[in-house]
């Protein structure tokens, strides 16, 4: 599939309960990145660590400063190298890529 263009659509469209992580992802976060695992509750991703409520957007999605007043909004993933398996494989099809 194509390289990330930093549009943020994958995170915005799927981060509110639409993502899953492998057991290996979760175990790795628990061991090496507890700040990420704090947002995982019973295998569900991106839960508020204080309230347990599902977040509407990935807490690791960061809006980048605009390059100009007319530039499209761009995003970065603050956990890109440790992102969940679903994120690593996005988009999964040409149809998904075109739709999103």
Coordinates of N, CA and C in Angstrom, one line a residue:
X1 N 0.8 -1.2 0.0 CA 0.0 0.0 0.0 C 0.9 1.2 0.0
X2 N 0.2 2.4 -0.1 CA 1.0 3.6 -0.2 C 1.5 4.1 1.1
X3 N 2.5 5.0 1.0 CA 3.1 5.6 2.2 C 2.1 6.5 2.9
X4 N 2.3 6.7 4.2 CA 1.4 7.5 5.0 C 1.5 9.0 4.5
X5 N 0.4 9.6 4.3 CA 0.4 11.0 3.8 C 0.1 12.0 4.9
X6 N 0.0 11.5 6.1 CA -0.3 12.2 7.4 C -1.6 13.0 7.4
X7 N -2.6 12.4 6.7 CA -4.0 13.0 6.7 C -4.7 12.7 8.0
X8 N -4.3 11.7 8.7 CA -5.0 11.4 10.0 C -6.3 10.6 9.9
X9 N -6.8 10.3 8.7 CA -8.1 9.7 8.5 C -8.2 8.4 9.1
X10 N -7.1 7.6 9.1 CA -7.2 6.3 9.7 C -7.4 6.4 11.2
X11 N -6.7 7.3 11.9 CA -6.9 7.4 13.3 C -8.2 8.0 13.7
X12 N -8.6 9.0 12.9 CA -9.9 9.7 13.2 C -11.1 8.7 12.9
X13 N -11.0 8.0 11.8 CA -12.1 7.1 11.5 C -12.2 5.8 12.4
X14 N -11.1 5.3 12.9 CA -11.2 4.0 13.5 C -10.8 4.0 15.0
X15 N -10.3 5.1 15.5 CA -9.8 5.1 16.9 C -10.8 5.0 18.0
X16 N -12.1 5.2 17.7 CA -13.1 5.2 18.7 C -13.7 3.8 18.9
X17 N -12.9 2.9 19.2 CA -13.3 1.5 19.4 C -13.2 0.6 18.2
X18 N -12.8 1.2 17.0 CA -12.7 0.4 15.8 C -11.3 -0.3 15.6
X19 N -10.4 -0.1 16.6 CA -9.1 -0.7 16.4 C -8.9 -1.9 17.4
X20 N -8.0 -2.8 17.0 CA -7.6 -3.8 18.0 C -6.1 -4.0 18.0
X21 N -5.6 -4.6 19.0 CA -4.2 -4.8 19.0 C -3.9 -6.3 19.3
X22 N -2.8 -6.8 18.9 CA -2.5 -8.2 19.1 C -2.1 -8.3 20.6
X23 N -2.1 -9.5 21.1 CA -1.7 -9.8 22.4 C -0.2 -9.4 22.6
X24 N 0.6 -9.6 21.5 CA 2.0 -9.2 21.6 C 2.1 -7.7 21.7
X25 N 1.3 -6.9 21.0 CA 1.3 -5.5 21.1 C 1.1 -5.1 22.6
X26 N 0.0 -5.6 23.1 CA -0.4 -5.2 24.5 C 0.7 -5.7 25.5
X27 N 1.2 -6.9 25.4 CA 2.3 -7.3 26.3 C 3.5 -6.4 26.2
X28 N 3.8 -6.1 24.9 CA 5.0 -5.2 24.7 C 4.8 -3.8 25.4
X29 N 3.6 -3.3 25.2 CA 3.3 -2.0 25.9 C 3.4 -2.1 27.4
X30 N 2.8 -3.2 27.9 CA 2.8 -3.4 29.4 C 4.3 -3.4 29.9
X31 N 5.1 -4.1 29.1 CA 6.5 -4.2 29.6 C 7.4 -3.0 29.3
X32 N 7.3 -2.5 28.1 CA 8.2 -1.4 27.7 C 7.6 0.0 27.5
X33 N 6.3 0.1 27.4 CA 5.6 1.4 27.2 C 4.4 1.5 28.1
X34 N 4.5 1.5 29.4 CA 3.3 1.6 30.2 C 2.4 2.8 30.0
X35 N 3.0 3.9 29.4 CA 2.2 5.1 29.1 C 1.2 4.7 28.0
X36 N 1.5 3.8 27.1 CA 0.6 3.3 26.1 C -0.4 2.3 26.7
X37 N 0.1 1.4 27.5 CA -0.8 0.4 28.0 C -1.8 1.0 29.0
X38 N -1.6 2.2 29.5 CA -2.5 2.8 30.4 C -3.9 3.1 29.7
X39 N -3.8 3.2 28.3 CA -5.0 3.4 27.5 C -5.7 2.2 27.0
X40 N -5.3 1.0 27.5 CA -5.9 -0.3 27.2 C -6.6 -0.9 28.4
X41 N -7.8 -1.2 28.2 CA -8.6 -1.8 29.3 C -9.3 -3.0 28.7
X42 N -9.0 -4.2 29.3 CA -9.6 -5.5 28.9 C -9.4 -5.7 27.4
X43 N -8.3 -5.3 26.9 CA -8.0 -5.5 25.5 C -8.6 -4.5 24.5
X44 N -9.3 -3.5 25.1 CA -9.9 -2.5 24.3 C -9.0 -1.3 24.2
X45 N -8.8 -0.7 23.0 CA -7.8 0.4 22.9 C -8.4 1.7 23.0
X46 N -7.6 2.6 23.5 CA -7.8 4.0 23.7 C -9.0 4.3 24.6
X47 N -8.9 3.8 25.8 CA -9.8 4.0 26.9 C -9.2 5.1 27.8
X48 N -10.0 6.0 28.3 CA -9.4 7.0 29.2 C -8.9 6.3 30.4
X49 N -7.7 6.5 30.8 CA -7.1 5.8 31.9 C -7.7 6.2 33.3
X50 N -8.3 7.4 33.3 CA -8.9 7.8 34.6 C -10.4 7.5 34.7
X51 N -11.1 7.4 33.6 CA -12.6 7.2 33.7 C -12.9 5.8 33.1
X52 N -12.1 5.2 32.3 CA -12.4 4.0 31.7 C -13.3 4.1 30.5
X53 N -13.6 5.3 30.1 CA -14.5 5.6 29.0 C -13.8 5.6 27.7
X54 N -14.4 5.0 26.6 CA -13.8 5.0 25.3 C -13.5 6.4 24.8
X55 N -12.3 6.7 24.4 CA -12.0 8.0 23.8 C -12.5 8.1 22.4
X56 N -12.9 9.2 21.9 CA -13.4 9.4 20.6 C -12.3 9.5 19.5
X57 N -11.1 9.8 20.0 CA -9.9 9.9 19.1 C -8.7 9.3 19.8
X58 N -7.8 8.7 19.0 CA -6.6 8.2 19.5 C -5.8 9.2 20.3
X59 N -5.4 8.9 21.5 CA -4.7 9.9 22.3 C -3.3 10.2 21.7
X60 N -2.8 9.4 20.8 CA -1.5 9.6 20.2 C -1.4 10.3 18.9
X61 N -2.6 10.7 18.4 CA -2.7 11.5 17.2 C -2.4 12.9 17.5
X62 N -1.4 13.5 16.8 CA -1.0 14.9 17.1 C -1.2 15.7 15.8
X63 N -1.9 16.8 15.9 CA -2.0 17.7 14.8 C -0.7 18.5 14.6
X64 N -0.2 18.5 13.4 CA 1.1 19.2 13.1 C 0.8 20.7 12.9
X65 N 1.8 21.6 13.1 CA 1.6 23.0 12.8 C 1.4 23.2 11.3
X66 N 0.5 24.1 11.0 CA 0.2 24.3 9.6 C 1.4 25.0 8.9
X67 N 1.6 24.5 7.7 CA 2.7 25.1 6.9 C 2.4 26.4 6.3
X68 N 1.1 26.6 6.1 CA 0.5 27.9 5.6 C -0.9 28.0 6.0
X69 N -1.5 29.1 5.8 CA -2.9 29.3 6.2 C -3.9 28.5 5.3
X70 N -3.5 28.2 4.1 CA -4.3 27.4 3.2 C -4.0 25.9 3.1
X71 N -3.0 25.5 3.9 CA -2.5 24.1 3.8 C -3.5 23.2 4.5
X72 N -3.6 22.0 4.0 CA -4.5 21.0 4.7 C -3.9 20.6 6.0
X73 N -4.8 20.2 7.0 CA -4.3 19.8 8.3 C -3.6 18.5 8.1
X74 N -2.5 18.4 8.8 CA -1.7 17.2 8.8 C -1.5 16.7 10.2
X75 N -1.3 15.4 10.3 CA -1.1 14.7 11.6 C 0.1 13.8 11.7
X76 N 0.5 13.5 12.9 CA 1.6 12.6 13.1 C 1.1 11.6 14.3
X77 N 1.6 10.4 14.2 CA 1.4 9.5 15.3 C 2.6 9.5 16.3
X78 N 2.3 9.8 17.5 CA 3.3 9.9 18.6 C 3.9 8.6 19.0
X79 N 3.2 7.5 18.6 CA 3.7 6.1 18.9 C 3.9 5.3 17.6
X80 N 4.2 6.0 16.6 CA 4.3 5.4 15.2 C 5.0 4.0 15.2
X81 N 6.2 4.0 15.9 CA 7.0 2.7 15.9 C 6.4 1.7 16.8
X82 N 5.5 2.1 17.7 CA 4.9 1.1 18.6 C 3.4 1.1 18.4
X83 N 2.9 1.5 17.3 CA 1.4 1.5 17.1 C 0.9 0.1 17.0
X84 N -0.5 0.0 17.2 CA -1.1 -1.3 17.2 C -1.0 -2.0 15.8
X85 N -1.2 -3.3 15.8 CA -1.1 -4.0 14.6 C -2.1 -3.5 13.5
X86 N -3.4 -3.2 13.9 CA -4.3 -2.7 13.0 C -3.8 -1.4 12.3
X87 N -3.1 -0.6 13.0 CA -2.6 0.6 12.4 C -1.4 0.3 11.4
X88 N -0.6 -0.7 11.8 CA 0.5 -1.0 10.9 C 0.1 -1.6 9.6
X89 N -1.1 -2.1 9.5 CA -1.6 -2.8 8.3 C -2.6 -1.9 7.6
X90 N -2.9 -0.7 8.0 CA -3.8 0.2 7.4 C -3.2 0.9 6.2
X91 N -3.8 1.0 5.1 CA -5.1 0.5 4.7 C -5.0 -1.0 4.3
X92 N -6.1 -1.7 4.5 CA -6.0 -3.2 4.2 C -6.4 -3.5 2.8
X93 N -7.0 -2.5 2.1 CA -7.4 -2.8 0.7 C -7.4 -1.5 -0.1
X94 N -7.4 -1.6 -1.4 CA -7.5 -0.4 -2.2 C -8.8 0.3 -2.0
X95 N -9.9 -0.5 -1.8 CA -11.2 0.1 -1.5 C -11.2 1.0 -0.2
X96 N -10.6 0.4 0.8 CA -10.5 1.2 2.1 C -9.6 2.4 1.9
X97 N -8.5 2.3 1.1 CA -7.7 3.5 0.9 C -8.5 4.5 0.1
X98 N -9.2 4.2 -0.9 CA -10.0 5.1 -1.7 C -11.1 5.8 -0.8
X99 N -11.8 4.9 0.0 CA -12.9 5.4 0.8 C -12.4 6.4 1.8
X100 N -11.3 6.1 2.5 CA -10.9 7.0 3.6 C -9.9 8.1 3.1

